[in-house]
Amino acid sequence: AQKVTQAQTEISVVEKEDVTLDCVYETRDTTYYLFWYKQPPSGELVFLIRRNSFDEQNEISGRYSWNFQKSTSSFNFTITASQVVDSAVYFCALSGGDFQGAQKLVFGQGTRLTINP
Amino acid sequence: ETGVTQTPRHLVMGMTNKKSLKCEQHLGHNAMYWYKQSAKKPLELMFVYSLEERVENNSVPSRFSPECPNSSHLFLHLHTLQPEDSALYLCASSQEWDTTNYGYTFGSGTRLTVV
């Protein structure tokens, strides 16, 4: 069975601090995809990134960066120089790599991030 | 309109009422999903439709009844709900069998309160 664990339920930091959100996953699939989504107070889940299991290169997008390590089954997300607008609930998710049908995302419990001015 | 649109945004209903949630996607996707988000619980997959056929029903009580009349529309019909069904219901869509365009688009959700 697939499982995603986000051990940090809530994180609160002061603006401009760096913050890392942890994600650990379990799967027996050899091909799989990992995702991060942001859920602002408005409710919709906003797609941030997708990584496949064969690509362990770290990725940077502006102030966001992701560290994928298969050896530890982790896919951590770091926000550099955090801003108040980064305040949201962040979800890590996992999906199998079988493209023969509709895909199902398994989500972690989410981490509520609060950036204080 | 673009993306995934859900209506209504908020719904309060009594336990004996019948109501429906609507989801519409304008992305040309061929798979649609209902997720339930309760307080302090992970997002739970409820139903999956692929090419308008239901391919997944995750042991959801029969008081929730999905309908997918075409690839752009998805409904969730509600009847005789319980207070514990109060949650944010999220609709999502994706394009399957297309490895170059793999990703989910979510709607803003319907905040349901059962009284």
mmCIF file of C-alpha atoms in Angstrom:
data_model
loop_
_atom_site.group_PDB
_atom_site.id
_atom_site.type_symbol
_atom_site.label_atom_id
_atom_site.label_comp_id
_atom_site.label_asym_id
_atom_site.label_seq_id
_atom_site.Cartn_x
_atom_site.Cartn_y
_atom_site.Cartn_z
ATOM 1 C CA ALA A 1 0.000 0.000 0.000
ATOM 2 C CA GLN A 2 1.127 3.533 -0.649
ATOM 3 C CA LYS A 3 1.543 6.006 2.170
ATOM 4 C CA VAL A 4 2.737 9.565 2.591
ATOM 5 C CA THR A 5 3.768 10.998 5.951
ATOM 6 C CA GLN A 6 4.183 14.657 6.734
ATOM 7 C CA ALA A 7 5.276 14.614 10.340
ATOM 8 C CA GLN A 8 5.088 18.375 10.823
ATOM 9 C CA THR A 9 1.490 19.328 11.481
ATOM 10 C CA GLU A 10 2.142 23.043 11.907
ATOM 11 C CA ILE A 11 5.147 25.292 11.391
ATOM 12 C CA SER A 12 5.370 28.953 12.272
ATOM 13 C CA VAL A 13 8.308 31.147 11.296
ATOM 14 C CA VAL A 14 9.087 34.810 10.956
ATOM 15 C CA GLU A 15 9.194 36.349 7.515
ATOM 16 C CA LYS A 16 12.489 35.969 5.610
ATOM 17 C CA GLU A 17 13.435 32.802 7.457
ATOM 18 C CA ASP A 18 14.064 29.633 5.464
ATOM 19 C CA VAL A 19 11.734 26.735 6.186
ATOM 20 C CA THR A 20 11.755 23.068 5.157
ATOM 21 C CA LEU A 21 8.678 20.883 4.967
ATOM 22 C CA ASP A 22 9.340 17.179 5.302
ATOM 23 C CA CYS A 23 7.719 14.388 3.319
ATOM 24 C CA VAL A 24 8.401 10.660 3.634
ATOM 25 C CA TYR A 25 6.682 8.134 1.417
ATOM 26 C CA GLU A 26 6.168 4.385 1.125
ATOM 27 C CA THR A 27 5.493 2.484 -2.072
ATOM 28 C CA ARG A 28 6.292 -0.853 -3.676
ATOM 29 C CA ASP A 29 6.082 0.566 -7.185
ATOM 30 C CA THR A 30 9.347 0.980 -9.047
ATOM 31 C CA THR A 31 7.857 3.817 -11.064
ATOM 32 C CA TYR A 32 5.977 6.476 -9.188
ATOM 33 C CA TYR A 33 5.406 10.207 -9.044
ATOM 34 C CA LEU A 34 5.676 12.637 -6.169
ATOM 35 C CA PHE A 35 3.885 15.939 -5.935
ATOM 36 C CA TRP A 36 3.650 19.022 -3.774
ATOM 37 C CA TYR A 37 0.476 21.086 -3.619
ATOM 38 C CA LYS A 38 -0.276 24.356 -1.869
ATOM 39 C CA GLN A 39 -3.718 25.017 -0.372
ATOM 40 C CA PRO A 40 -4.286 28.696 0.413
ATOM 41 C CA PRO A 41 -7.275 29.803 2.533
ATOM 42 C CA SER A 42 -9.424 29.956 -0.616
ATOM 43 C CA GLY A 43 -9.433 26.145 -0.680
ATOM 44 C CA GLU A 44 -8.157 25.008 -4.048
ATOM 45 C CA LEU A 45 -5.041 22.878 -4.243
ATOM 46 C CA VAL A 46 -2.419 24.560 -6.378
ATOM 47 C CA PHE A 47 0.079 22.301 -8.131
ATOM 48 C CA LEU A 48 3.703 23.153 -7.313
ATOM 49 C CA ILE A 49 5.844 20.324 -8.639
ATOM 50 C CA ARG A 50 5.884 16.748 -9.929
ATOM 51 C CA ARG A 51 8.921 14.455 -9.836
ATOM 52 C CA ASN A 52 9.197 10.939 -11.214
ATOM 53 C CA SER A 53 11.058 8.184 -9.426
ATOM 54 C CA PHE A 54 13.840 8.061 -12.004
ATOM 55 C CA ASP A 55 14.815 11.692 -11.664
ATOM 56 C CA GLU A 56 16.603 12.431 -8.422
ATOM 57 C CA GLN A 57 17.916 15.809 -9.440
ATOM 58 C CA ASN A 58 17.018 18.531 -7.029
ATOM 59 C CA GLU A 59 14.906 21.298 -8.450
ATOM 60 C CA ILE A 60 14.832 25.001 -7.766
ATOM 61 C CA SER A 61 12.097 27.394 -8.796
ATOM 62 C CA GLY A 62 12.632 30.871 -7.485
ATOM 63 C CA ARG A 63 12.464 30.702 -3.687
ATOM 64 C CA TYR A 64 11.218 27.098 -3.788
ATOM 65 C CA SER A 65 13.454 24.057 -3.919
ATOM 66 C CA TRP A 66 12.875 20.341 -3.626
ATOM 67 C CA ASN A 67 15.208 17.604 -2.402
ATOM 68 C CA PHE A 68 14.312 14.111 -3.602
ATOM 69 C CA GLN A 69 16.250 11.243 -2.009
ATOM 70 C CA LYS A 70 15.200 7.716 -2.915
ATOM 71 C CA SER A 71 17.597 6.234 -0.374
ATOM 72 C CA THR A 72 15.552 7.736 2.453
ATOM 73 C CA SER A 73 12.198 7.824 0.595
ATOM 74 C CA SER A 74 11.963 11.532 1.171
ATOM 75 C CA PHE A 75 10.856 14.472 -0.927
ATOM 76 C CA ASN A 76 11.398 17.610 1.128
ATOM 77 C CA PHE A 77 10.362 21.122 0.182
ATOM 78 C CA THR A 78 12.287 24.243 1.185
ATOM 79 C CA ILE A 79 11.116 27.832 0.972
ATOM 80 C CA THR A 80 13.942 30.339 1.085
ATOM 81 C CA ALA A 81 13.376 33.846 2.445
ATOM 82 C CA SER A 82 9.766 33.079 3.323
ATOM 83 C CA GLN A 83 7.024 35.636 2.772
ATOM 84 C CA VAL A 84 3.619 36.119 4.358
ATOM 85 C CA VAL A 85 1.997 35.028 1.079
ATOM 86 C CA ASP A 86 3.584 31.608 1.558
ATOM 87 C CA SER A 87 1.217 30.965 4.454
ATOM 88 C CA ALA A 88 -0.920 27.974 3.479
ATOM 89 C CA VAL A 89 -1.341 24.258 4.000
ATOM 90 C CA TYR A 90 1.139 22.251 1.958
ATOM 91 C CA PHE A 91 0.463 18.683 0.857
ATOM 92 C CA CYS A 92 2.865 16.074 -0.376
ATOM 93 C CA ALA A 93 1.324 13.352 -2.551
ATOM 94 C CA LEU A 94 2.266 10.102 -4.259
ATOM 95 C CA SER A 95 0.931 8.334 -7.332
ATOM 96 C CA GLY A 96 1.818 5.098 -9.083
ATOM 97 C CA GLY A 97 3.413 5.252 -12.514
ATOM 98 C CA ASP A 98 0.937 3.050 -14.350
ATOM 99 C CA PHE A 99 -0.474 5.044 -17.223
ATOM 100 C CA GLN A 100 -3.038 2.426 -18.182
ATOM 101 C CA GLY A 101 -5.835 4.095 -16.331
ATOM 102 C CA ALA A 102 -6.961 6.913 -14.113
ATOM 103 C CA GLN A 103 -4.414 7.821 -11.475
ATOM 104 C CA LYS A 104 -5.063 8.132 -7.788
ATOM 105 C CA LEU A 105 -3.138 10.479 -5.564
ATOM 106 C CA VAL A 106 -2.387 9.507 -1.986
ATOM 107 C CA PHE A 107 -1.899 12.583 0.154
ATOM 108 C CA GLY A 108 -0.022 13.242 3.345
ATOM 109 C CA GLN A 109 -1.787 14.889 6.259
ATOM 110 C CA GLY A 110 -0.556 18.315 5.241
ATOM 111 C CA THR A 111 1.613 20.887 7.001
ATOM 112 C CA ARG A 112 0.089 24.212 7.962
ATOM 113 C CA LEU A 113 2.734 26.876 7.406
ATOM 114 C CA THR A 114 2.308 30.300 8.977
ATOM 115 C CA ILE A 115 4.682 33.093 8.076
ATOM 116 C CA ASN A 116 4.532 35.942 10.565
ATOM 117 C CA PRO A 117 5.477 39.495 9.573
ATOM 118 C CA GLU B 1 -13.809 29.914 -18.054
ATOM 119 C CA THR B 2 -10.738 27.853 -17.482
ATOM 120 C CA GLY B 3 -9.723 25.234 -14.978
ATOM 121 C CA VAL B 4 -12.031 23.362 -12.669
ATOM 122 C CA THR B 5 -15.138 25.089 -11.307
ATOM 123 C CA GLN B 6 -17.134 23.838 -8.357
ATOM 124 C CA THR B 7 -20.549 25.040 -7.247
ATOM 125 C CA PRO B 8 -21.784 25.926 -4.772
ATOM 126 C CA ARG B 9 -18.805 27.201 -2.765
ATOM 127 C CA HIS B 10 -20.688 26.776 0.503
ATOM 128 C CA LEU B 11 -23.646 24.574 1.379
ATOM 129 C CA VAL B 12 -25.561 24.089 4.611
ATOM 130 C CA MET B 13 -28.056 21.264 4.612
ATOM 131 C CA GLY B 14 -30.201 19.380 7.065
ATOM 132 C CA MET B 15 -29.849 15.663 7.543
ATOM 133 C CA THR B 16 -33.060 14.963 5.624
ATOM 134 C CA ASN B 17 -32.259 17.190 2.642
ATOM 135 C CA LYS B 18 -31.180 16.179 -0.831
ATOM 136 C CA LYS B 19 -28.621 18.343 -2.585
ATOM 137 C CA SER B 20 -26.033 18.052 -5.345
ATOM 138 C CA LEU B 21 -22.510 19.330 -5.777
ATOM 139 C CA LYS B 22 -21.409 20.240 -9.269
ATOM 140 C CA CYS B 23 -17.976 20.183 -10.862
ATOM 141 C CA GLU B 24 -17.101 21.350 -14.353
ATOM 142 C CA GLN B 25 -13.725 21.230 -16.074
ATOM 143 C CA HIS B 26 -12.711 23.195 -19.159
ATOM 144 C CA LEU B 27 -9.345 21.524 -19.694
ATOM 145 C CA GLY B 28 -10.295 18.687 -22.028
ATOM 146 C CA HIS B 29 -9.302 16.124 -19.404
ATOM 147 C CA ASN B 30 -10.704 12.611 -19.474
ATOM 148 C CA ALA B 31 -10.625 11.691 -15.782
ATOM 149 C CA MET B 32 -12.385 13.312 -12.845
ATOM 150 C CA TYR B 33 -12.245 12.728 -9.110
ATOM 151 C CA TRP B 34 -14.033 13.532 -5.881
ATOM 152 C CA TYR B 35 -11.947 14.005 -2.739
ATOM 153 C CA LYS B 36 -13.124 14.669 0.811
ATOM 154 C CA GLN B 37 -11.115 16.867 3.146
ATOM 155 C CA SER B 38 -12.103 16.711 6.818
ATOM 156 C CA ALA B 39 -10.497 18.631 9.632
ATOM 157 C CA LYS B 40 -7.265 17.014 10.762
ATOM 158 C CA LYS B 41 -7.532 14.159 8.269
ATOM 159 C CA PRO B 42 -5.690 13.488 5.033
ATOM 160 C CA LEU B 43 -7.471 14.061 1.768
ATOM 161 C CA GLU B 44 -9.577 11.000 1.051
ATOM 162 C CA LEU B 45 -10.266 9.798 -2.465
ATOM 163 C CA MET B 46 -13.967 9.043 -2.847
ATOM 164 C CA PHE B 47 -14.646 8.370 -6.516
ATOM 165 C CA VAL B 48 -12.730 8.197 -9.782
ATOM 166 C CA TYR B 49 -14.231 8.484 -13.242
ATOM 167 C CA SER B 50 -12.202 7.661 -16.330
ATOM 168 C CA LEU B 51 -13.792 8.291 -19.720
ATOM 169 C CA GLU B 52 -17.116 8.745 -17.911
ATOM 170 C CA GLU B 53 -16.975 5.307 -16.301
ATOM 171 C CA ARG B 54 -16.627 4.927 -12.572
ATOM 172 C CA VAL B 55 -13.411 3.060 -11.928
ATOM 173 C CA GLU B 56 -13.082 3.555 -8.192
ATOM 174 C CA ASN B 57 -15.408 3.702 -5.238
ATOM 175 C CA ASN B 58 -13.444 3.820 -2.023
ATOM 176 C CA SER B 59 -16.046 2.269 0.294
ATOM 177 C CA VAL B 60 -18.042 5.459 0.303
ATOM 178 C CA PRO B 61 -21.473 5.268 1.997
ATOM 179 C CA SER B 62 -24.423 5.057 -0.358
ATOM 180 C CA ARG B 63 -25.707 8.434 0.844
ATOM 181 C CA PHE B 64 -23.089 9.820 -1.565
ATOM 182 C CA SER B 65 -23.963 9.130 -5.192
ATOM 183 C CA PRO B 66 -21.695 10.347 -8.018
ATOM 184 C CA GLU B 67 -22.745 11.019 -11.576
ATOM 185 C CA CYS B 68 -20.599 11.763 -14.619
ATOM 186 C CA PRO B 69 -22.852 12.561 -17.596
ATOM 187 C CA ASN B 70 -19.920 13.579 -19.810
ATOM 188 C CA SER B 71 -16.188 14.120 -19.557
ATOM 189 C CA SER B 72 -16.606 17.761 -18.535
ATOM 190 C CA HIS B 73 -19.119 17.406 -15.724
ATOM 191 C CA LEU B 74 -19.170 15.565 -12.437
ATOM 192 C CA PHE B 75 -21.860 15.628 -9.784
ATOM 193 C CA LEU B 76 -22.043 14.379 -6.223
ATOM 194 C CA HIS B 77 -25.619 13.777 -5.096
ATOM 195 C CA LEU B 78 -26.163 13.929 -1.353
ATOM 196 C CA HIS B 79 -29.058 12.566 0.695
ATOM 197 C CA THR B 80 -29.696 11.855 4.376
ATOM 198 C CA LEU B 81 -26.224 12.949 5.367
ATOM 199 C CA GLN B 82 -24.765 12.843 8.860
ATOM 200 C CA PRO B 83 -23.036 15.680 10.734
ATOM 201 C CA GLU B 84 -19.714 13.852 10.341
ATOM 202 C CA ASP B 85 -20.062 14.327 6.574
ATOM 203 C CA SER B 86 -19.356 18.020 7.048
ATOM 204 C CA ALA B 87 -16.139 18.677 5.129
ATOM 205 C CA LEU B 88 -14.574 20.360 2.128
ATOM 206 C CA TYR B 89 -15.363 18.379 -1.013
ATOM 207 C CA LEU B 90 -12.807 18.823 -3.760
ATOM 208 C CA CYS B 91 -13.158 17.936 -7.397
ATOM 209 C CA ALA B 92 -10.122 17.308 -9.604
ATOM 210 C CA SER B 93 -9.443 16.395 -13.200
ATOM 211 C CA SER B 94 -6.510 14.960 -15.110
ATOM 212 C CA GLN B 95 -5.553 13.674 -18.522
ATOM 213 C CA GLU B 96 -4.829 9.976 -18.449
ATOM 214 C CA TRP B 97 -2.853 7.877 -20.942
ATOM 215 C CA ASP B 98 -0.802 10.978 -21.697
ATOM 216 C CA THR B 99 2.599 10.772 -20.094
ATOM 217 C CA THR B 100 3.568 14.247 -21.251
ATOM 218 C CA ASN B 101 0.744 15.990 -19.487
ATOM 219 C CA TYR B 102 0.418 14.366 -16.152
ATOM 220 C CA GLY B 103 -0.993 16.363 -13.362
ATOM 221 C CA TYR B 104 -4.135 17.110 -11.447
ATOM 222 C CA THR B 105 -6.096 20.315 -11.476
ATOM 223 C CA PHE B 106 -8.294 20.907 -8.450
ATOM 224 C CA GLY B 107 -11.331 23.067 -8.007
ATOM 225 C CA SER B 108 -11.785 25.423 -5.056
ATOM 226 C CA GLY B 109 -14.069 22.993 -3.303
ATOM 227 C CA THR B 110 -17.519 23.056 -1.742
ATOM 228 C CA ARG B 111 -17.573 23.623 2.009
ATOM 229 C CA LEU B 112 -20.433 21.410 3.231
ATOM 230 C CA THR B 113 -21.992 21.738 6.670
ATOM 231 C CA VAL B 114 -24.608 19.205 7.754
ATOM 232 C CA VAL B 115 -26.855 20.389 10.588
#
